[in-house]
mmCIF file of C-alpha atoms in Angstrom:
data_model
loop_
_atom_site.group_PDB
_atom_site.id
_atom_site.type_symbol
_atom_site.label_atom_id
_atom_site.label_comp_id
_atom_site.label_asym_id
_atom_site.label_seq_id
_atom_site.Cartn_x
_atom_site.Cartn_y
_atom_site.Cartn_z
ATOM 1 C CA UNK A 18 29.386 -19.243 4.084
ATOM 2 C CA UNK A 19 32.020 -17.044 6.175
ATOM 3 C CA UNK A 20 33.892 -15.348 4.192
ATOM 4 C CA UNK A 21 32.154 -15.350 0.751
ATOM 5 C CA UNK A 22 29.401 -12.214 -0.197
ATOM 6 C CA UNK A 23 25.856 -13.139 0.135
ATOM 7 C CA UNK A 24 23.724 -11.999 -3.034
ATOM 8 C CA UNK A 25 19.636 -11.956 -2.871
ATOM 9 C CA UNK A 26 17.436 -9.473 -4.324
ATOM 10 C CA UNK A 27 17.757 -6.927 -1.099
ATOM 11 C CA UNK A 28 21.507 -6.812 -1.742
ATOM 12 C CA UNK A 29 23.529 -4.557 -3.982
ATOM 13 C CA UNK A 30 24.815 -6.264 -6.553
ATOM 14 C CA UNK A 31 28.064 -6.945 -5.342
ATOM 15 C CA UNK A 32 26.595 -8.884 -2.141
ATOM 16 C CA UNK A 33 27.615 -8.179 1.550
ATOM 17 C CA UNK A 34 29.841 -10.070 3.105
ATOM 18 C CA UNK A 35 29.029 -12.704 5.599
ATOM 19 C CA UNK A 36 31.270 -12.029 9.060
ATOM 20 C CA UNK A 37 28.574 -14.294 11.443
ATOM 21 C CA UNK A 38 26.029 -17.034 11.025
ATOM 22 C CA UNK A 39 23.149 -17.728 13.149
ATOM 23 C CA UNK A 40 22.866 -21.533 13.925
ATOM 24 C CA UNK A 41 19.423 -22.538 15.266
ATOM 25 C CA UNK A 42 17.894 -25.560 16.229
ATOM 26 C CA UNK A 43 16.801 -27.761 13.436
ATOM 27 C CA UNK A 44 13.097 -28.303 12.811
ATOM 28 C CA UNK A 45 11.175 -30.717 10.557
ATOM 29 C CA UNK A 46 8.516 -28.946 9.292
ATOM 30 C CA UNK A 47 5.432 -30.642 7.785
ATOM 31 C CA UNK A 48 3.555 -27.016 6.697
ATOM 32 C CA UNK A 49 4.520 -23.669 6.100
ATOM 33 C CA UNK A 50 1.943 -20.720 6.403
ATOM 34 C CA UNK A 51 2.666 -17.018 6.262
ATOM 35 C CA UNK A 52 2.044 -14.577 8.828
ATOM 36 C CA UNK A 53 2.437 -10.793 8.992
ATOM 37 C CA UNK A 54 1.631 -8.054 11.414
ATOM 38 C CA UNK A 55 2.018 -4.456 10.307
ATOM 39 C CA UNK A 56 1.438 -0.422 10.425
ATOM 40 C CA UNK A 57 -1.407 0.127 7.511
ATOM 41 C CA UNK A 58 -2.286 3.731 6.558
ATOM 42 C CA UNK A 59 -5.300 2.820 4.589
ATOM 43 C CA UNK A 60 -6.636 0.940 8.215
ATOM 44 C CA UNK A 61 -4.680 3.719 10.635
ATOM 45 C CA UNK A 62 -3.219 1.101 12.525
ATOM 46 C CA UNK A 63 -1.982 -2.229 13.138
ATOM 47 C CA UNK A 64 -3.090 -5.197 10.575
ATOM 48 C CA UNK A 65 -2.667 -8.967 10.741
ATOM 49 C CA UNK A 66 -2.254 -10.633 7.438
ATOM 50 C CA UNK A 67 -2.703 -14.279 7.164
ATOM 51 C CA UNK A 68 -2.115 -17.017 4.805
ATOM 52 C CA UNK A 69 -1.800 -21.238 4.478
ATOM 53 C CA UNK A 70 0.482 -20.425 1.397
ATOM 54 C CA UNK A 71 3.732 -20.204 3.622
ATOM 55 C CA UNK A 72 7.334 -19.955 2.332
ATOM 56 C CA UNK A 73 6.867 -18.456 -1.003
ATOM 57 C CA UNK A 74 6.402 -14.799 -2.191
ATOM 58 C CA UNK A 75 3.702 -13.276 -0.439
ATOM 59 C CA UNK A 76 3.105 -10.614 -3.675
ATOM 60 C CA UNK A 77 2.607 -13.846 -6.041
ATOM 61 C CA UNK A 78 0.080 -15.306 -3.562
ATOM 62 C CA UNK A 79 -2.077 -12.068 -3.347
ATOM 63 C CA UNK A 80 -1.883 -11.445 -6.733
ATOM 64 C CA UNK A 81 -2.984 -14.977 -8.227
ATOM 65 C CA UNK A 82 -4.719 -16.586 -5.108
ATOM 66 C CA UNK A 83 -5.917 -13.536 -3.131
ATOM 67 C CA UNK A 84 -8.978 -15.615 -1.648
ATOM 68 C CA UNK A 85 -5.912 -17.316 0.336
ATOM 69 C CA UNK A 86 -5.274 -13.933 2.474
ATOM 70 C CA UNK A 87 -6.765 -12.804 5.348
ATOM 71 C CA UNK A 88 -6.271 -9.282 6.683
ATOM 72 C CA UNK A 89 -7.332 -8.420 9.999
ATOM 73 C CA UNK A 90 -7.323 -4.696 11.858
ATOM 74 C CA UNK A 91 -6.162 -4.875 15.167
ATOM 75 C CA UNK A 92 -6.709 -2.604 18.200
ATOM 76 C CA UNK A 93 -3.228 -1.207 19.033
ATOM 77 C CA UNK A 94 -4.427 -0.491 22.757
ATOM 78 C CA UNK A 95 -5.552 -4.403 23.262
ATOM 79 C CA UNK A 96 -4.681 -8.221 22.865
ATOM 80 C CA UNK A 97 -5.933 -9.722 19.919
ATOM 81 C CA UNK A 98 -9.528 -11.266 20.876
ATOM 82 C CA UNK A 99 -9.548 -15.049 21.549
ATOM 83 C CA UNK A 100 -12.371 -15.512 18.894
ATOM 84 C CA UNK A 101 -10.152 -13.775 16.184
ATOM 85 C CA UNK A 102 -6.901 -15.843 17.062
ATOM 86 C CA UNK A 103 -8.981 -18.934 16.541
ATOM 87 C CA UNK A 104 -10.271 -17.457 13.414
ATOM 88 C CA UNK A 105 -6.906 -16.828 11.943
ATOM 89 C CA UNK A 106 -5.601 -20.072 12.996
ATOM 90 C CA UNK A 107 -8.294 -21.892 11.216
ATOM 91 C CA UNK A 108 -7.862 -20.222 8.227
ATOM 92 C CA UNK A 109 -4.350 -20.894 8.182
ATOM 93 C CA UNK A 110 -5.547 -24.744 8.341
ATOM 94 C CA UNK A 111 -4.120 -25.617 11.806
ATOM 95 C CA UNK A 112 -6.179 -28.580 13.205
ATOM 96 C CA UNK A 113 -6.814 -29.912 16.621
ATOM 97 C CA UNK A 114 -4.090 -29.230 19.333
ATOM 98 C CA UNK A 115 -2.007 -26.816 17.254
ATOM 99 C CA UNK A 116 -5.175 -24.278 16.608
ATOM 100 C CA UNK A 117 -4.293 -23.125 20.180
ATOM 101 C CA UNK A 118 -0.654 -22.851 19.981
ATOM 102 C CA UNK A 119 -0.819 -20.975 16.637
ATOM 103 C CA UNK A 120 -3.618 -18.678 18.864
ATOM 104 C CA UNK A 121 -0.704 -18.648 21.361
ATOM 105 C CA UNK A 122 2.145 -17.746 18.658
ATOM 106 C CA UNK A 123 0.057 -15.097 17.439
ATOM 107 C CA UNK A 124 -0.884 -13.099 20.495
ATOM 108 C CA UNK A 125 2.978 -13.145 21.496
ATOM 109 C CA UNK A 126 4.105 -11.922 18.340
ATOM 110 C CA UNK A 127 1.193 -9.099 18.740
ATOM 111 C CA UNK A 128 2.817 -8.717 22.224
ATOM 112 C CA UNK A 129 6.078 -8.576 20.688
ATOM 113 C CA UNK A 130 5.320 -5.925 18.118
ATOM 114 C CA UNK A 131 3.882 -3.635 20.629
ATOM 115 C CA UNK A 132 6.784 -3.722 23.029
ATOM 116 C CA UNK A 133 9.614 -2.766 20.303
ATOM 117 C CA UNK A 134 7.818 -0.054 18.769
ATOM 118 C CA UNK A 135 7.688 -2.674 15.149
ATOM 119 C CA UNK A 136 6.065 -1.245 12.215
ATOM 120 C CA UNK A 137 6.379 -4.976 10.547
ATOM 121 C CA UNK A 138 6.803 -8.208 11.615
ATOM 122 C CA UNK A 139 6.595 -10.820 9.141
ATOM 123 C CA UNK A 140 7.253 -14.761 9.779
ATOM 124 C CA UNK A 141 7.569 -16.703 6.286
ATOM 125 C CA UNK A 142 7.174 -19.447 7.324
ATOM 126 C CA UNK A 143 5.362 -19.855 10.431
ATOM 127 C CA UNK A 144 5.703 -23.872 10.342
ATOM 128 C CA UNK A 145 3.980 -26.798 11.818
ATOM 129 C CA UNK A 146 6.540 -29.357 12.617
ATOM 130 C CA UNK A 147 6.243 -32.850 12.475
ATOM 131 C CA UNK A 148 6.000 -32.981 16.528
ATOM 132 C CA UNK A 149 2.742 -30.983 16.172
ATOM 133 C CA UNK A 150 4.960 -27.595 17.349
ATOM 134 C CA UNK A 151 3.759 -24.129 15.673
ATOM 135 C CA UNK A 152 6.792 -22.390 15.087
ATOM 136 C CA UNK A 153 7.876 -18.835 13.629
ATOM 137 C CA UNK A 154 11.191 -20.122 11.721
ATOM 138 C CA UNK A 155 11.904 -17.128 9.752
ATOM 139 C CA UNK A 156 11.320 -13.611 10.658
ATOM 140 C CA UNK A 157 11.606 -9.900 9.325
ATOM 141 C CA UNK A 158 11.519 -7.058 11.595
ATOM 142 C CA UNK A 159 11.432 -3.462 10.398
ATOM 143 C CA UNK A 160 11.205 -0.963 13.809
ATOM 144 C CA UNK A 161 9.561 2.943 13.968
ATOM 145 C CA UNK A 162 12.875 5.323 13.251
ATOM 146 C CA UNK A 163 10.821 7.827 15.753
ATOM 147 C CA UNK A 164 11.159 5.412 18.518
ATOM 148 C CA UNK A 165 15.094 5.040 18.417
ATOM 149 C CA UNK A 166 14.916 7.050 21.603
ATOM 150 C CA UNK A 167 13.106 4.268 23.749
ATOM 151 C CA UNK A 168 14.446 1.524 21.651
ATOM 152 C CA UNK A 169 18.234 2.313 22.095
ATOM 153 C CA UNK A 170 19.044 -1.629 22.432
ATOM 154 C CA UNK A 171 17.843 -2.528 19.262
ATOM 155 C CA UNK A 172 19.174 0.499 17.292
ATOM 156 C CA UNK A 173 22.472 -0.210 18.457
ATOM 157 C CA UNK A 174 22.469 -3.381 17.008
ATOM 158 C CA UNK A 175 22.165 -1.633 13.730
ATOM 159 C CA UNK A 176 25.411 -2.428 11.753
ATOM 160 C CA UNK A 177 26.038 -0.005 9.199
ATOM 161 C CA UNK A 178 29.122 -1.611 7.428
ATOM 162 C CA UNK A 179 26.313 -3.978 5.879
ATOM 163 C CA UNK A 180 24.026 -1.086 4.450
ATOM 164 C CA UNK A 181 23.972 -0.652 0.762
ATOM 165 C CA UNK A 182 26.165 2.265 -0.123
ATOM 166 C CA UNK A 183 27.942 3.880 2.413
ATOM 167 C CA UNK A 184 26.621 7.292 1.213
ATOM 168 C CA UNK A 185 23.355 6.278 2.469
ATOM 169 C CA UNK A 186 25.331 5.701 5.690
ATOM 170 C CA UNK A 187 26.534 9.201 5.779
ATOM 171 C CA UNK A 188 23.513 10.743 5.033
ATOM 172 C CA UNK A 189 21.966 9.490 7.656
ATOM 173 C CA UNK A 190 23.941 10.918 10.361
ATOM 174 C CA UNK A 191 23.272 14.466 9.417
ATOM 175 C CA UNK A 192 19.489 13.369 8.948
ATOM 176 C CA UNK A 193 19.447 12.873 4.983
ATOM 177 C CA UNK A 194 17.529 10.490 2.740
ATOM 178 C CA UNK A 195 19.878 9.326 0.007
ATOM 179 C CA UNK A 196 19.524 6.440 -2.262
ATOM 180 C CA UNK A 197 22.342 6.469 -5.211
ATOM 181 C CA UNK A 198 20.872 5.740 -9.014
ATOM 182 C CA UNK A 199 22.545 5.408 -12.257
ATOM 183 C CA UNK A 200 22.373 8.802 -13.810
ATOM 184 C CA UNK A 201 24.091 12.016 -13.908
ATOM 185 C CA UNK A 202 21.976 14.760 -12.926
ATOM 186 C CA UNK A 203 22.374 15.012 -8.732
ATOM 187 C CA UNK A 204 19.346 16.026 -7.183
ATOM 188 C CA UNK A 205 18.798 17.945 -3.797
ATOM 189 C CA UNK A 206 15.246 18.352 -2.627
ATOM 190 C CA UNK A 207 12.950 19.067 0.408
ATOM 191 C CA UNK A 208 10.141 16.534 0.595
ATOM 192 C CA UNK A 209 10.215 12.914 -0.582
ATOM 193 C CA UNK A 210 7.110 13.825 -2.928
ATOM 194 C CA UNK A 211 8.842 16.708 -4.371
ATOM 195 C CA UNK A 212 12.061 14.202 -4.741
ATOM 196 C CA UNK A 213 9.803 12.135 -6.833
ATOM 197 C CA UNK A 214 8.583 14.375 -9.810
ATOM 198 C CA UNK A 215 12.061 16.338 -9.922
ATOM 199 C CA UNK A 216 13.397 13.077 -10.977
ATOM 200 C CA UNK A 217 10.189 12.012 -13.238
ATOM 201 C CA UNK A 218 10.747 15.491 -14.896
ATOM 202 C CA UNK A 219 14.203 15.209 -15.268
ATOM 203 C CA UNK A 220 13.761 12.202 -17.266
ATOM 204 C CA UNK A 221 10.618 13.554 -18.811
ATOM 205 C CA UNK A 222 13.003 16.339 -20.480
ATOM 206 C CA UNK A 223 15.703 13.439 -21.728
ATOM 207 C CA UNK A 224 17.789 13.030 -18.359
ATOM 208 C CA UNK A 225 19.059 10.725 -15.858
ATOM 209 C CA UNK A 226 18.541 11.214 -12.555
ATOM 210 C CA UNK A 227 21.813 10.394 -10.305
ATOM 211 C CA UNK A 228 19.980 10.281 -6.834
ATOM 212 C CA UNK A 229 17.284 10.603 -4.654
ATOM 213 C CA UNK A 230 18.248 13.177 -1.611
ATOM 214 C CA UNK A 231 16.142 14.596 0.330
ATOM 215 C CA UNK A 232 17.034 17.565 2.964
ATOM 216 C CA UNK A 233 13.861 17.574 4.801
ATOM 217 C CA UNK A 234 11.673 20.245 6.380
ATOM 218 C CA UNK A 235 14.192 21.470 9.221
ATOM 219 C CA UNK A 236 17.156 21.706 7.005
ATOM 220 C CA UNK A 237 20.459 23.653 8.004
ATOM 221 C CA UNK A 238 23.248 25.494 6.127
ATOM 222 C CA UNK A 239 25.446 22.424 7.400
ATOM 223 C CA UNK A 240 22.913 20.070 6.497
ATOM 224 C CA UNK A 241 23.190 21.507 3.112
ATOM 225 C CA UNK A 242 27.010 21.233 2.767
ATOM 226 C CA UNK A 243 27.136 18.293 3.683
ATOM 227 C CA UNK A 244 24.035 17.084 1.060
ATOM 228 C CA UNK A 245 26.808 18.712 -1.510
ATOM 229 C CA UNK A 246 29.679 16.589 -0.498
ATOM 230 C CA UNK A 247 27.595 13.231 -0.722
ATOM 231 C CA UNK A 248 26.507 14.381 -4.512
ATOM 232 C CA UNK A 249 29.858 15.230 -5.829
ATOM 233 C CA UNK A 250 31.370 12.336 -4.288
ATOM 234 C CA UNK A 251 29.695 10.366 -7.178
ATOM 235 C CA UNK A 252 31.748 10.489 -9.683
ATOM 236 C CA UNK A 253 28.446 10.138 -12.520
ATOM 237 C CA UNK A 254 27.358 13.161 -11.061
ATOM 238 C CA UNK A 255 27.963 15.723 -14.093
ATOM 239 C CA UNK A 256 25.316 18.514 -13.195
ATOM 240 C CA UNK A 257 23.143 19.219 -9.742
ATOM 241 C CA UNK A 258 19.530 20.190 -9.808
ATOM 242 C CA UNK A 259 18.519 21.744 -6.719
ATOM 243 C CA UNK A 260 14.808 22.183 -6.331
ATOM 244 C CA UNK A 261 13.261 23.371 -3.019
ATOM 245 C CA UNK A 262 9.865 24.375 -1.952
ATOM 246 C CA UNK A 263 10.284 26.334 1.126
ATOM 247 C CA UNK A 264 7.031 25.899 3.520
ATOM 248 C CA UNK A 265 8.785 25.203 6.390
ATOM 249 C CA UNK A 266 12.220 25.679 5.212
ATOM 250 C CA UNK A 267 13.677 29.158 4.986
ATOM 251 C CA UNK A 268 15.079 29.492 1.149
ATOM 252 C CA UNK A 269 17.552 31.647 2.404
ATOM 253 C CA UNK A 270 19.247 28.985 4.781
ATOM 254 C CA UNK A 271 18.972 26.765 1.632
ATOM 255 C CA UNK A 272 20.728 29.528 -0.639
ATOM 256 C CA UNK A 273 23.718 30.322 2.021
ATOM 257 C CA UNK A 274 24.175 26.740 2.038
ATOM 258 C CA UNK A 275 24.465 25.992 -1.449
ATOM 259 C CA UNK A 276 27.032 29.052 -1.723
ATOM 260 C CA UNK A 277 28.816 27.864 1.127
ATOM 261 C CA UNK A 278 29.194 24.765 -0.476
ATOM 262 C CA UNK A 279 30.136 25.598 -3.619
ATOM 263 C CA UNK A 280 32.996 27.646 -2.316
ATOM 264 C CA UNK A 281 34.450 25.151 0.162
ATOM 265 C CA UNK A 282 33.985 22.200 -2.492
ATOM 266 C CA UNK A 283 35.043 24.465 -5.647
ATOM 267 C CA UNK A 284 32.023 22.844 -7.612
ATOM 268 C CA UNK A 285 33.258 22.673 -11.156
ATOM 269 C CA UNK A 286 29.773 21.304 -12.497
ATOM 270 C CA UNK A 287 26.562 23.334 -13.849
ATOM 271 C CA UNK A 288 24.617 23.959 -11.059
ATOM 272 C CA UNK A 289 20.679 24.995 -11.441
ATOM 273 C CA UNK A 290 18.534 25.846 -8.393
ATOM 274 C CA UNK A 291 15.056 26.337 -8.194
ATOM 275 C CA UNK A 292 13.642 27.826 -5.193
ATOM 276 C CA UNK A 293 9.903 28.758 -4.411
ATOM 277 C CA UNK A 294 8.519 29.882 -1.020
ATOM 278 C CA UNK A 295 9.541 31.323 2.199
ATOM 279 C CA UNK A 296 11.986 34.280 2.029
ATOM 280 C CA UNK A 297 12.736 33.290 -1.850
ATOM 281 C CA UNK A 298 13.227 36.904 -2.750
ATOM 282 C CA UNK A 299 16.175 36.948 -0.411
ATOM 283 C CA UNK A 300 17.322 33.649 -1.242
ATOM 284 C CA UNK A 301 17.701 34.689 -5.031
ATOM 285 C CA UNK A 302 19.680 37.777 -4.144
ATOM 286 C CA UNK A 303 22.322 35.421 -1.918
ATOM 287 C CA UNK A 304 22.576 33.507 -5.021
ATOM 288 C CA UNK A 305 23.137 36.874 -7.710
ATOM 289 C CA UNK A 306 25.463 38.077 -5.535
ATOM 290 C CA UNK A 307 27.982 34.867 -4.849
ATOM 291 C CA UNK A 308 29.541 35.670 -7.778
ATOM 292 C CA UNK A 309 29.285 31.759 -8.693
ATOM 293 C CA UNK A 310 28.337 30.301 -11.968
ATOM 294 C CA UNK A 311 24.661 29.438 -10.634
ATOM 295 C CA UNK A 312 21.711 29.082 -13.072
ATOM 296 C CA UNK A 313 18.128 30.047 -11.116
ATOM 297 C CA UNK A 314 15.088 28.292 -12.836
ATOM 298 C CA UNK A 315 11.375 30.221 -12.438
ATOM 299 C CA UNK A 316 9.609 26.486 -12.023
ATOM 300 C CA UNK A 317 10.750 22.928 -12.077
ATOM 301 C CA UNK A 318 10.218 22.327 -15.880
ATOM 302 C CA UNK A 319 12.589 25.208 -16.058
ATOM 303 C CA UNK A 320 14.928 23.636 -14.187
ATOM 304 C CA UNK A 321 14.447 20.354 -15.560
ATOM 305 C CA UNK A 322 15.312 21.755 -19.168
ATOM 306 C CA UNK A 323 18.120 23.845 -17.837
ATOM 307 C CA UNK A 324 19.680 20.973 -15.941
ATOM 308 C CA UNK A 325 19.616 18.887 -18.872
ATOM 309 C CA UNK A 326 20.639 21.492 -21.636
ATOM 310 C CA UNK A 327 23.667 21.631 -19.410
ATOM 311 C CA UNK A 328 25.045 18.650 -19.676
ATOM 312 C CA UNK A 329 24.827 18.779 -23.561
#
């Protein structure tokens, strides 16, 4: 495995180079179950999801045999009650002494979940062995980014060279959210919802977005400049659409960043800017007086139409 590229549904198409292999004790599995603890917006807190159908795609289980899925809301301030643990273990079809062993394993996992600020711990499979052991054979853990300050040891283990795209790694250093796509119109937007809407309306007007780039609400001029660097580093980008609603963010800050970045990078692709909200009149004045060939748009639909037309 070492030196070869691992290709799965969770890697880029080119795969990820294998530099290390973890060797664990081999166990003889007689039965596989599924267990997950995650933060759930609908329940406003952690929930436990269990299924006796482990070792397989849990989404398929939920769709085809929903009766094999148990969801239990949990109290973030208390351990899981003993009765609940026993109920879950029996639902997972453990019997005899393994019921108690399963209950203990679940409680330990919930303690771990809270102690490391996890947003998800997925065990697939939670297995029963030929010796009557209950073991978390394979696990996936996700952590709350907001807890990085108190989970430094965990976040220091992050290996950025394994990230899907080096531009995503670079963007994250500047608190920018970037995801590459296959189109040719680069998008710079503040807010994930607005970014999704922007991509949708570009496609509605016959274009194709090259990326998802969310600069967030507390953006400054240097972040805007870095965002432009990342966008223009993609050879597929033939035009850029900036769509910012200034609620928290100051539109003038965005405008100054756009002008500075365009001049520094000697931008040579069409640029369409739609700004609305805080200090928008000042922002429009900055763009107008920049001497740059920046097209301004009155609304999102106008911006998308101009972006697509500029490529044609």
